[in-house]
Coordinates of C-alpha atoms and ligand atoms in Angstrom, one line a residue:
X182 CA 61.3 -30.3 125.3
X183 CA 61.1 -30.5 121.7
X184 CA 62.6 -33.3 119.4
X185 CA 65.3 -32.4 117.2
X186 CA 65.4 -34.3 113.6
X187 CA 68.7 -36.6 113.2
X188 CA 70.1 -35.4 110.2
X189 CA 72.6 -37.4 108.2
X190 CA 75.7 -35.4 107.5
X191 CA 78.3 -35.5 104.4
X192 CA 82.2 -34.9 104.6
X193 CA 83.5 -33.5 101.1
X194 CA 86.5 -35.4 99.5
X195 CA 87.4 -34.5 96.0
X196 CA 84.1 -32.3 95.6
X197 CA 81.7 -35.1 96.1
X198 CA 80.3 -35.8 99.4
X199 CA 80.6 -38.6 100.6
X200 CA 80.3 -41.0 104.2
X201 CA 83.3 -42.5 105.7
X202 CA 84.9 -45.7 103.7
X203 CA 83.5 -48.0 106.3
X204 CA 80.2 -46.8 107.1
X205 CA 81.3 -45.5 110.9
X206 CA 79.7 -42.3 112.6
X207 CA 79.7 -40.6 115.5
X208 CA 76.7 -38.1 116.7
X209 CA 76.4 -34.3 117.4
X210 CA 75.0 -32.9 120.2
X211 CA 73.1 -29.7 120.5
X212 CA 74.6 -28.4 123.8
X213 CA 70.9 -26.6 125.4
X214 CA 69.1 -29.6 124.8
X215 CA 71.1 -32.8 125.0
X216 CA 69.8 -33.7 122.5
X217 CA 71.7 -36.1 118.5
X218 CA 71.1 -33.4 116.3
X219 CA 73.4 -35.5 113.4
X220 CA 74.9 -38.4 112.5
X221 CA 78.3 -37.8 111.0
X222 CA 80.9 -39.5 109.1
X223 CA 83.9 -40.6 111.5
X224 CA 86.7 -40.4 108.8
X225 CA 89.4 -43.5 109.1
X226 CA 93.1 -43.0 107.7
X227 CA 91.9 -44.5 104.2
X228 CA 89.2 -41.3 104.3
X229 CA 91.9 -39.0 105.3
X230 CA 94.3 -40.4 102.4
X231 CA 91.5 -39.9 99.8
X232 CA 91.4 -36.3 101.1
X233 CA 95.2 -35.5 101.1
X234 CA 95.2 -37.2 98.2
X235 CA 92.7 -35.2 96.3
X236 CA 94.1 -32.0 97.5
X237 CA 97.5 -32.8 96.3
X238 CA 96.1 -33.6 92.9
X239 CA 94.6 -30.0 92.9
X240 CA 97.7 -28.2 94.2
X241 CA 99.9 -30.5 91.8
X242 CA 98.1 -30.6 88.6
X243 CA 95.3 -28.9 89.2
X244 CA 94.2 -25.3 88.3
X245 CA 93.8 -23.5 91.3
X246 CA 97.5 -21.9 92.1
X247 CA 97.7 -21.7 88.7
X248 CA 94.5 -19.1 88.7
X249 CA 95.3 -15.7 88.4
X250 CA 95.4 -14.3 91.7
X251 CA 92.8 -12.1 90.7
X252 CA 90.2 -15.3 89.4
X253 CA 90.1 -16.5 93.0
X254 CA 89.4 -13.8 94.7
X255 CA 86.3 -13.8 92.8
X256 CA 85.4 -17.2 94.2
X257 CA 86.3 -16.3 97.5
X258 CA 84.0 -13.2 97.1
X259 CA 81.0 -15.3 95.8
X260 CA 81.6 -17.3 98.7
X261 CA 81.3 -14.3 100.9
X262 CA 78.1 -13.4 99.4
X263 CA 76.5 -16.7 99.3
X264 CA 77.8 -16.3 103.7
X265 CA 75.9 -13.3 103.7
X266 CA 72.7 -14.6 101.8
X267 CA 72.4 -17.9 103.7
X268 CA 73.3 -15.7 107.7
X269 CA 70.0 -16.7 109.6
X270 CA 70.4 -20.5 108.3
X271 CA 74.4 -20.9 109.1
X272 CA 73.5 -19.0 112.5
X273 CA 71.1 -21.0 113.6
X274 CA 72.9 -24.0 113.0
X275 CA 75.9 -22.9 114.7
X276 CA 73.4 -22.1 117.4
X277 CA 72.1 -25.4 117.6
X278 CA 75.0 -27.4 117.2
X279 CA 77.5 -25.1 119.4
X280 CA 74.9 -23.8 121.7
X281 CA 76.6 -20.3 121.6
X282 CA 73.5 -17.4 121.8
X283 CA 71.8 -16.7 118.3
X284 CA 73.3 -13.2 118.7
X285 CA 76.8 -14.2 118.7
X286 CA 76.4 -17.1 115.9
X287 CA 75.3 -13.9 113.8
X288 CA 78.1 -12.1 114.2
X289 CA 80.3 -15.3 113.6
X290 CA 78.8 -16.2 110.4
X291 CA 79.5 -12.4 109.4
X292 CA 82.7 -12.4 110.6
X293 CA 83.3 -15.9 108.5
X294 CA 82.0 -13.6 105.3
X295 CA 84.3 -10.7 105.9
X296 CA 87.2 -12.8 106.1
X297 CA 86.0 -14.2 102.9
X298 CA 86.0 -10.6 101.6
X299 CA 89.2 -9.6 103.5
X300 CA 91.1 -12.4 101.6
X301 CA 89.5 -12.0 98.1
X302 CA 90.8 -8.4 97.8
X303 CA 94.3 -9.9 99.6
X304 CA 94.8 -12.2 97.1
X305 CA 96.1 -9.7 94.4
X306 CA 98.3 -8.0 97.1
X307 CA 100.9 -10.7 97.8
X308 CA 103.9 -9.3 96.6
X309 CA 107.5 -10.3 96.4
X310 CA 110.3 -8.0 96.6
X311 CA 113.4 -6.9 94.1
X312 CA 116.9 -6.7 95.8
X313 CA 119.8 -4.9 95.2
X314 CA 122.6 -7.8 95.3
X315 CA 126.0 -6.8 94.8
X316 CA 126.4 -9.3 92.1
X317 CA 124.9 -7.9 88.3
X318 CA 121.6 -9.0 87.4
X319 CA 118.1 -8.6 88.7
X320 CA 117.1 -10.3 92.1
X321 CA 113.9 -11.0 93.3
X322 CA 111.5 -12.7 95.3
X323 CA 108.5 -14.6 94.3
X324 CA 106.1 -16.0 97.0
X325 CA 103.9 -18.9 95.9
X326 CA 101.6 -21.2 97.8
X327 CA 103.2 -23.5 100.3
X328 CA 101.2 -26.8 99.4
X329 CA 99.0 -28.7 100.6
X330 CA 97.3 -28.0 104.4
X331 CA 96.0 -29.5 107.3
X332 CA 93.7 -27.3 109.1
X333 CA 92.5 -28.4 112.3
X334 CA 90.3 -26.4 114.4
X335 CA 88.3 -26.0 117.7
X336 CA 84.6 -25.8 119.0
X337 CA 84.3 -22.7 120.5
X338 CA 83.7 -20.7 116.7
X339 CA 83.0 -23.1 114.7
X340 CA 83.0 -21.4 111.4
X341 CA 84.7 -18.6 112.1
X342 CA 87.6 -20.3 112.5
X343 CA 87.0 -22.0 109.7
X344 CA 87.2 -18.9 107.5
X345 CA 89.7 -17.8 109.3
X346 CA 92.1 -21.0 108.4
X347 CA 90.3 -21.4 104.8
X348 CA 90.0 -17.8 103.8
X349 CA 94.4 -16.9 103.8
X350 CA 95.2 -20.1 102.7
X351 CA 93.3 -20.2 99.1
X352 CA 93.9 -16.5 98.5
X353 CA 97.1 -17.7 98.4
X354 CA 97.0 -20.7 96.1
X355 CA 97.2 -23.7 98.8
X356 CA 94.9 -26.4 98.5
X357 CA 93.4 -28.0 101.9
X358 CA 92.3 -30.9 103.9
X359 CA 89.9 -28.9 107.1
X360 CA 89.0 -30.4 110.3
X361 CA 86.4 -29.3 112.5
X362 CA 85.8 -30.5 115.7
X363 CA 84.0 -33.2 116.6
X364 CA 81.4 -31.9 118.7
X365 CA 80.9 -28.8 116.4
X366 CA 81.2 -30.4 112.5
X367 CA 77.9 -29.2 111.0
X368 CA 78.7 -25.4 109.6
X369 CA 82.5 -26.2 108.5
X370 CA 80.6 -28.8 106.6
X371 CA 78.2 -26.5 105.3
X372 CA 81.0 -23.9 104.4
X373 CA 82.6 -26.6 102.4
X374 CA 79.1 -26.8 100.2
X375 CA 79.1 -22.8 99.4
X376 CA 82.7 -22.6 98.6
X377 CA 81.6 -25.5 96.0
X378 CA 78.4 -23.6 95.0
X379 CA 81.2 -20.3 94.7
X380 CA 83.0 -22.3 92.0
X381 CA 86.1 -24.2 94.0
X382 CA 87.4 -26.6 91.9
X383 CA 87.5 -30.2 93.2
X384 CA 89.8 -31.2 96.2
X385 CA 91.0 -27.5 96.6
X386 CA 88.8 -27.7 100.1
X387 CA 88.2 -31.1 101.5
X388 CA 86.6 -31.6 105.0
X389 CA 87.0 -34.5 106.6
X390 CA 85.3 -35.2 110.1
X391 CA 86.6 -37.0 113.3
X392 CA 88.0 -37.0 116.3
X393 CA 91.6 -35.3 117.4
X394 CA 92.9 -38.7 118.1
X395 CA 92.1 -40.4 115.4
X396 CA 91.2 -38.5 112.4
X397 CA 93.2 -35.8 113.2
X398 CA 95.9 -37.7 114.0
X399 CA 96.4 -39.2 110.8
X400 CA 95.9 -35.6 108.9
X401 CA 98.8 -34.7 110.6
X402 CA 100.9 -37.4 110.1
X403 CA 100.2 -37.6 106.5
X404 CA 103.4 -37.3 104.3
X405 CA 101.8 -35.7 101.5
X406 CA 100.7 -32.5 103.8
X407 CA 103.1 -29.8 103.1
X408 CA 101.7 -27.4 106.6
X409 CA 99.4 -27.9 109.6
X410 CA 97.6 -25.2 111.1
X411 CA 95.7 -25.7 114.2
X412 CA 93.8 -23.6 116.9
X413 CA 93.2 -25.6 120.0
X414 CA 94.5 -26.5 123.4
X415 CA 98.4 -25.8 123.6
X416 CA 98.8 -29.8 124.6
X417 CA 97.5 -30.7 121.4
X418 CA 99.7 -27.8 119.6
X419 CA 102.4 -29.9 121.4
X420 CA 101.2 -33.4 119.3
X421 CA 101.2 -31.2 116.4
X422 CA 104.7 -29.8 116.9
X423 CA 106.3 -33.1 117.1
X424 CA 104.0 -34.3 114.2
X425 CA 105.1 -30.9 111.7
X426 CA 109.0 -31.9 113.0
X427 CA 108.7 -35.2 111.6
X428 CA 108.2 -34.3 108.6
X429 CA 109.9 -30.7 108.5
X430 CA 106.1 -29.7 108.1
X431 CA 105.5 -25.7 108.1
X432 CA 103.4 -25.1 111.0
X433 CA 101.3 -22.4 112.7
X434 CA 99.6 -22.9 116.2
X435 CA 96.9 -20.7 118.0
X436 CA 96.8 -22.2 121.4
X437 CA 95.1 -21.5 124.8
X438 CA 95.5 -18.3 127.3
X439 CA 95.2 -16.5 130.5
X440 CA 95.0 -13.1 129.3
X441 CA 95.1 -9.7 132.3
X442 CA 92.2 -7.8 132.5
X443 CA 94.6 -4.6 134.1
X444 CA 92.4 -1.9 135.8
X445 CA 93.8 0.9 137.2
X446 CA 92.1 3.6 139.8
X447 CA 91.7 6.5 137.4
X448 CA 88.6 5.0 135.4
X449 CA 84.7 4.8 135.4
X450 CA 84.7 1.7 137.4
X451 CA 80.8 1.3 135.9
X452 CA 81.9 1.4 132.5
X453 CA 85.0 -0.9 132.5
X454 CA 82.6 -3.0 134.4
X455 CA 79.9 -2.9 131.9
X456 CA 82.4 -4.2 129.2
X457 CA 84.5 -6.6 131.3
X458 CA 81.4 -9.0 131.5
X459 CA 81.7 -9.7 128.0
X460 CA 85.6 -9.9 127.8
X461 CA 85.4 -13.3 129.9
X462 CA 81.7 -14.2 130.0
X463 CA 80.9 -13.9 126.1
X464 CA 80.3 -17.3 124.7
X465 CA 80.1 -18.8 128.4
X466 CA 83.7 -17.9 128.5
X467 CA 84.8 -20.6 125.8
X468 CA 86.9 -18.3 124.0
X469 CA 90.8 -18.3 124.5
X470 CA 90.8 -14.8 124.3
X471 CA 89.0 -14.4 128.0
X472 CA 90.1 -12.2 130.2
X473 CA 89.8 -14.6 133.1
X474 CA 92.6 -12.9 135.1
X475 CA 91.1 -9.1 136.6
X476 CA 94.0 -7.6 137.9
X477 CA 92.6 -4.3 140.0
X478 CA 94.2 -1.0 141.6
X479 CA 94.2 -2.1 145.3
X480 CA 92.4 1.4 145.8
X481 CA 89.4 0.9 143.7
X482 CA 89.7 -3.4 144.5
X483 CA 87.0 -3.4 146.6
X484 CA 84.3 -1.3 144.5
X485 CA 85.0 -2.5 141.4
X486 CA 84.3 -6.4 142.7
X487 CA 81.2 -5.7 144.0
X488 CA 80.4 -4.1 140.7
X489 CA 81.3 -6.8 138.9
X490 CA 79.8 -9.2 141.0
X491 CA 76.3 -7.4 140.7
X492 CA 76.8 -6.6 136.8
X493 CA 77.8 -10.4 136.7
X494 CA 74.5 -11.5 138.5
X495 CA 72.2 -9.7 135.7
X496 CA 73.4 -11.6 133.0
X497 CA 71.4 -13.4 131.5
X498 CA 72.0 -17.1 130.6
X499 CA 69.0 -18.8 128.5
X500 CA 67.9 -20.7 125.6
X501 CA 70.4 -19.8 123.1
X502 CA 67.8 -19.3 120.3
X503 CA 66.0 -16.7 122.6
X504 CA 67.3 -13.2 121.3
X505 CA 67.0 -11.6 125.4
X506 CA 69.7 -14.5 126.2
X507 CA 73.4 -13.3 126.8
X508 CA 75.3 -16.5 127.5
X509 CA 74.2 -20.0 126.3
X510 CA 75.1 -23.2 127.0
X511 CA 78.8 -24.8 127.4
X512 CA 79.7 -27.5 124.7
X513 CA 79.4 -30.6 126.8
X514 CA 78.5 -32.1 129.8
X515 CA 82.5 -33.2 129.8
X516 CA 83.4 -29.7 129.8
X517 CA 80.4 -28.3 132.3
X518 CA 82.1 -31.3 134.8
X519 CA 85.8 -29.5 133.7
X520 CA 84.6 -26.3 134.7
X521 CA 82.5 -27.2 137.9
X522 CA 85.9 -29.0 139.1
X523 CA 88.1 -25.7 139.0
X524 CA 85.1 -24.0 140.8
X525 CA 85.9 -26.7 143.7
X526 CA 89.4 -26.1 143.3
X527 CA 89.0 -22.3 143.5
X528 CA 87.3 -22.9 146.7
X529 CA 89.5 -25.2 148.1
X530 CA 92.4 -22.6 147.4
X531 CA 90.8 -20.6 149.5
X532 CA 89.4 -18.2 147.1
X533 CA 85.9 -16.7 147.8
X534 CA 83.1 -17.4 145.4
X535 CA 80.7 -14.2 145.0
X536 CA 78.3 -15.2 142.8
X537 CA 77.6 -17.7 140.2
X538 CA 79.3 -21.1 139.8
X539 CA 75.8 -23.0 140.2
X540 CA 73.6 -24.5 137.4
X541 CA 70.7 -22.1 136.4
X542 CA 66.9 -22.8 138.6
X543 CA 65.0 -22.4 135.3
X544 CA 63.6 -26.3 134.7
X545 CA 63.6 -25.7 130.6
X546 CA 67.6 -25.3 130.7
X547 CA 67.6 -28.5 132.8
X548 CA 68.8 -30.6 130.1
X549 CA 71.2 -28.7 128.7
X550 CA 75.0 -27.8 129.8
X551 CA 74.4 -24.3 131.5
X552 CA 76.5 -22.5 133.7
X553 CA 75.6 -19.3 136.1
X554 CA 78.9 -17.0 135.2
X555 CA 81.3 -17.0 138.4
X556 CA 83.2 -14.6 139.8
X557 CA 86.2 -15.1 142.6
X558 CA 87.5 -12.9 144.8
X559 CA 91.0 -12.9 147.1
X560 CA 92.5 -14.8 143.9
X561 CA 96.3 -15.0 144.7
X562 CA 98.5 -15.7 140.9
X563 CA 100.2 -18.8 142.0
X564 CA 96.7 -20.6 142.4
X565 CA 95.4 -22.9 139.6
X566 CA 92.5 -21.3 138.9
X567 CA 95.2 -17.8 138.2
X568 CA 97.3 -20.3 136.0
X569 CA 95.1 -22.6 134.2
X570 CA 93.2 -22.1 131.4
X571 CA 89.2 -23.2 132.9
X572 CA 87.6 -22.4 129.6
X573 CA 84.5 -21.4 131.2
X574 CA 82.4 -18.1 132.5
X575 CA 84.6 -17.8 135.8
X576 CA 87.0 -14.9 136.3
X577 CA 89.4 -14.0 139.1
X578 CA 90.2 -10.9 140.8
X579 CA 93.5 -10.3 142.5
X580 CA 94.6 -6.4 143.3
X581 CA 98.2 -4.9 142.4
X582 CA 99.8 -1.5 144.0
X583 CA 101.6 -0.6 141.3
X584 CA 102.1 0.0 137.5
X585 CA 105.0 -2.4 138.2
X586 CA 103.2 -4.7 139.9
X587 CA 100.4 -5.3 137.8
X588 CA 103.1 -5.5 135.0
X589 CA 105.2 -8.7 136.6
X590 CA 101.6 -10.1 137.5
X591 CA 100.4 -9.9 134.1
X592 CA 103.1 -11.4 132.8
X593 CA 103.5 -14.2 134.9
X594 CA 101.6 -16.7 133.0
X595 CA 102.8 -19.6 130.5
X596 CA 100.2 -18.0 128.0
X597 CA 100.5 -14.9 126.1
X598 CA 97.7 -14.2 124.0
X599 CA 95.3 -11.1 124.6
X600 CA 94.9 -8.5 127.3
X601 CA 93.6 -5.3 128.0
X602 CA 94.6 -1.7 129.5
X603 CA 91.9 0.3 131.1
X604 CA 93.2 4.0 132.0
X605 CA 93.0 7.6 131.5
X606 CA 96.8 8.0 131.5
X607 CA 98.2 7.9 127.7
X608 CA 101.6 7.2 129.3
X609 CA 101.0 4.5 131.4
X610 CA 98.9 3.1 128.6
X611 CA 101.8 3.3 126.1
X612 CA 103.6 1.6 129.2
X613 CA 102.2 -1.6 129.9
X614 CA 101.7 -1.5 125.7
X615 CA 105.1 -2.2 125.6
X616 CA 105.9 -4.5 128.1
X617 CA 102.7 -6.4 128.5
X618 CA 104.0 -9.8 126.7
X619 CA 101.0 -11.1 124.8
X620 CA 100.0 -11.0 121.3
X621 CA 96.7 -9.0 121.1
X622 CA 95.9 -6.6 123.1
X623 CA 93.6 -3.3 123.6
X624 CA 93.6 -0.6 125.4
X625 CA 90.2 0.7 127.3
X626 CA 88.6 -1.9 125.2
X627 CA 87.7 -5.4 126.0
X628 CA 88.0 -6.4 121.9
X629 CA 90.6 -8.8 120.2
X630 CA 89.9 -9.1 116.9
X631 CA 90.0 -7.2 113.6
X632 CA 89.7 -9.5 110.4
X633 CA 92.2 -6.8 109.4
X634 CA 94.9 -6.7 112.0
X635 CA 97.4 -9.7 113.0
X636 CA 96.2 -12.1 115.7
X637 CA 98.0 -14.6 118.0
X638 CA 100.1 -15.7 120.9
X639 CA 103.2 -15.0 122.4
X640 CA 104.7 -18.1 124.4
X641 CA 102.8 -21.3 124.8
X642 CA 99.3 -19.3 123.4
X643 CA 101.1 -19.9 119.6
X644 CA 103.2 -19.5 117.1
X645 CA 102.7 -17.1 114.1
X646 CA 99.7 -14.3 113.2
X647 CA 96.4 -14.9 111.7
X648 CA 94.4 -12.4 110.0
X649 CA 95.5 -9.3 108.7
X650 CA 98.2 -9.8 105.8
X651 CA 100.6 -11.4 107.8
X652 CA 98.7 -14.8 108.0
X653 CA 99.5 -14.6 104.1
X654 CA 103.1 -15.4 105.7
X655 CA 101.7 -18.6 106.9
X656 CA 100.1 -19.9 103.7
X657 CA 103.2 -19.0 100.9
X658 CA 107.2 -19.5 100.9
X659 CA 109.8 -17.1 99.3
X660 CA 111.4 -18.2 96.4
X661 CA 114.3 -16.1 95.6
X662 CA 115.4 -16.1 92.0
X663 CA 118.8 -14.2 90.5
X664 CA 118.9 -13.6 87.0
X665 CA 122.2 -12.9 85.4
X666 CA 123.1 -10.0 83.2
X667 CA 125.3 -10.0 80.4
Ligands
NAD957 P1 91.5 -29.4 121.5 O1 93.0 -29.0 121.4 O2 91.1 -30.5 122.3 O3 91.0 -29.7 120.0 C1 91.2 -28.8 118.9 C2 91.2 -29.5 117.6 O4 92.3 -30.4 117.6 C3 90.0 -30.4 117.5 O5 89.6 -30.4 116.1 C4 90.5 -31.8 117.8 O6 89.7 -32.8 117.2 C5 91.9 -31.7 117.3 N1 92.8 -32.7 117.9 C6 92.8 -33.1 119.2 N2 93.8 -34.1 119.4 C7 94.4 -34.2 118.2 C8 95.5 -34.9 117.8 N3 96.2 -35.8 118.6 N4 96.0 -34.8 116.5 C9 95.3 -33.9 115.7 N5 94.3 -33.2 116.0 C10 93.8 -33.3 117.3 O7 90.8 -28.0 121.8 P2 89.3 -27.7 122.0 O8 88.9 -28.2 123.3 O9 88.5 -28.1 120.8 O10 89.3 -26.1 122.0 C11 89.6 -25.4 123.1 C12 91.1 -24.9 123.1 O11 91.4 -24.2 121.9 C13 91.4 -24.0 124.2 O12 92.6 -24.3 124.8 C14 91.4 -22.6 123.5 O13 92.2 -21.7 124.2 C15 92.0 -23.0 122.2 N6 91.6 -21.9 121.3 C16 92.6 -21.1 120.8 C17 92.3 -20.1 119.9 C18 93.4 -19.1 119.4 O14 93.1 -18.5 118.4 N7 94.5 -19.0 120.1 C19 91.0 -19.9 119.5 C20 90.0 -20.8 119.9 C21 90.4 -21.8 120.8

């Protein structure tokens, strides 16, 4: 086992970096090892007030709404490009600090740089309308930023999401206090040096560290925040909720889910098998997208299982720096436990465990959080591990007769977030399309997510879209101004 170095780590308040007001930290792990990887500041609600504080300066006196639209889509595009330069370093880091496979923290740190890009060419399309009152005069609308932010956000893509929050909002002219989780701190924080290195004015980003209950806790409450965004469990989008009504906060949630994965009996069961691993096994299953519920034409149930099961069984979990390795390590030992519980619970339920659910034999993974990926057969919809969101590699299969079926199935779920369609049939395809009630979903394709294209939940997965131009909605208000005519 090798040693990691214990790095100190800086939040950034007011475009210095600084440690928390009273000295406190709390340590990151690196999830495959076990091992402190940093010490980091542990923000108190002094910390957080310097933060709101410094972003409220920017957003009220400060420059950076005042920019041309044009002016900071040139920083965010610098910031893209110094994403790009610095890829290996960010990825490994998020490797080490989320334990996610280096392969995967690649393609989140591009990701993070293309909705860097996305936004810096978005910034010079937010456009107001003109309306044809009935009254004389010219009406129009004028969308400007709403304010000042809280963005909270989740360990399972670190700074992805962090681009994803940061990205919309200063296109738009908002200034913002971020929050990254605490087990996963170390990239946001990083992100926050480049966008300074890009040319961000002071306090336009501020990132303060913490936990939920705490830190996060007083970012939310803070009077001075105009909106809060989080991505994380929907009970904490429920905290939020009464926290944003408080204050008549705008606010935008992107919560858990239990997304369908519908197969029907006219496809290559090889291929749909092939992709399905990676639509619920792909970051060890930490992804609220997963498609944890495999709902399966009765006629081809019993093939495609044992397919599954057997495709399942090859993957390959290892050392998440390793470039062979297809699943790395869960975030924490508190969240390896959560998971290994639902696997009793599955079984107690009286579903049948076909493979996985153990930790791995290799002795080098013995010290880190790893899970073998776990598939259930005989799954019945009203069972908890059908209805709750495990956040880990196990998936379900239950069987359904009929388009109809598989459509009140599907949809019988508090979540609503992602799903996908696998079938020949254009029809039925444009079917279920329809009446699938989720926010995201894809037909004979097992992906979610186009830095171009709206993304979030229906029902208790969220409220409002990210991405695409609507999440532009979420980071400016509509002013509408009359103007007489003689
Ligand atoms: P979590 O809800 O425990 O934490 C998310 C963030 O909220 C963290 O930064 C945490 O510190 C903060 N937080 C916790 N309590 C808080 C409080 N009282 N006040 C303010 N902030 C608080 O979620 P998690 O375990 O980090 O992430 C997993 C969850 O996130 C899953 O439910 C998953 O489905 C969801 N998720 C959703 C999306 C999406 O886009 N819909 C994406 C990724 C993850």
């Amino acid at each position: 086992m090798t040693t990691e170095t214990v790095a100190t780590a800086e939040m950034l308040i007011g475009g210095r970096r600084v440690a928390a007001n009273d000295g406190q930290t709390f340590d990151t792990y690196n999830p495959a090892t076990g091992e402190v990887i940093a010490r980091v500041p542990e923000a108190g609600p002094e910390d957080v007030d310097r933060a709101v504080g410094a972003a409220r300066q920017a957003f009220d006196g400060g420059k950076w709404p005042a920019f041309s639209a044009a002016k900071r889509g040139r920083i965010l595009l610098k910031a893209a490009a110094l994403i790009r330069a610095r890829l290996e370093e960010l990825a490994e880091l998020e490797t080490r600090n989320g334990g996610k496979t280096i392969t995967d923290s690649r393609g989140e740190v591009l990701g993070t740089a293309a909705s860097f890009e996305y936004y810096a060419g978005a910034a010079t399309r937010i456009m107001g309308e003109t309306i044809p009152v009935s009254a004389p005069g010219l009406d129009l609308t004028l969308r400007e930023p709403v304010g000042v932010c809280a963005q909270i956000i989740p360990w399972n893509f670190p700074i992805v999401m962090a681009g994803w929050k940061l990205a919309p909002a200063l296109a738009a002219g908002c200034t913002v206090v971020l929050k990254p989780a605490e087990q996963t701190p170390l990239t946001a924080l990083k992100l926050g040096e480049i966008l300074s290195e890009a040319g961000l004015p002071d306090g336009v980003v501020n990132i303060v560290t913490g936990p939920g209950e705490t830190t996060g806790s007083a970012l939310i409450n803070h009077p001075l925040i105009d909106k809060i965004a989080i991505t994380g469990s929907t009970e904490v989008g429920k905290i939020v909720m009464h926290a944003a009504a408080e204050g008549i906060k705008r606010v935008s949630l992107e919560l858990g889910g239990k997304s369908p994965n519908i197969v029907f009996d006219d496809v290559d069961i090889e291929s749909v098998v092939d992709q399905s691993v990676y639509s619920v096994f792909a970051n060890a299953g930490q992804d609220c997208c997963a498609r944890t519920r495999f709902f399966v034409h009765e006629r081809i149930a019993d093939e495609f299982t044992a397919a599954l099961a057997e495709r399942t069984r090859r993957l390959r979990v290892g050392d998440p720096r390793d470039e062979q390795s297809e699943i790395g390590a869960i975030i924490s030992p508190e969240q390896q436990a959560n998971i290994e519980r639902y696997l009793d619970i599955g079984q107690k339920e009286g579903a049948e465990l076909l493979v996985g659910g153990t930790r791995p034999g290799d002795t080098s993974l013995a010290s880190g959080n790893f899970l073998l990926p776990a598939v259930f057969a005989g799954v019945r919809n009203d069972m908890r591990i059908a209805r709750e969101e495990i956040f880990g590699p196990v998936v379900g299969v239950l069987t359904f007769r009929d388009e109809e079926e598989a459509i009140s199935l599907a949809n019988a779920t508090q979540y609503g977030l992602s799903g996908s369609i696998w079938t020949r049939d254009i029809g039925r395809a444009i079917r279920l399309m329809r009446r699938v009630r989720a926010g995201v979903l894809s037909v004979n394709s097992n992906s979610s997510v186009h830095v171009e294209a709206p993304f979030g939940g229906f029902k208790m997965s969220g409220i409002g879209r990210e991405l695409g131009t609507r999440a532009l909605d979420l980071y400016t208000e509509v002013k509408n101004v009359y103007i007489a005519v003689d």
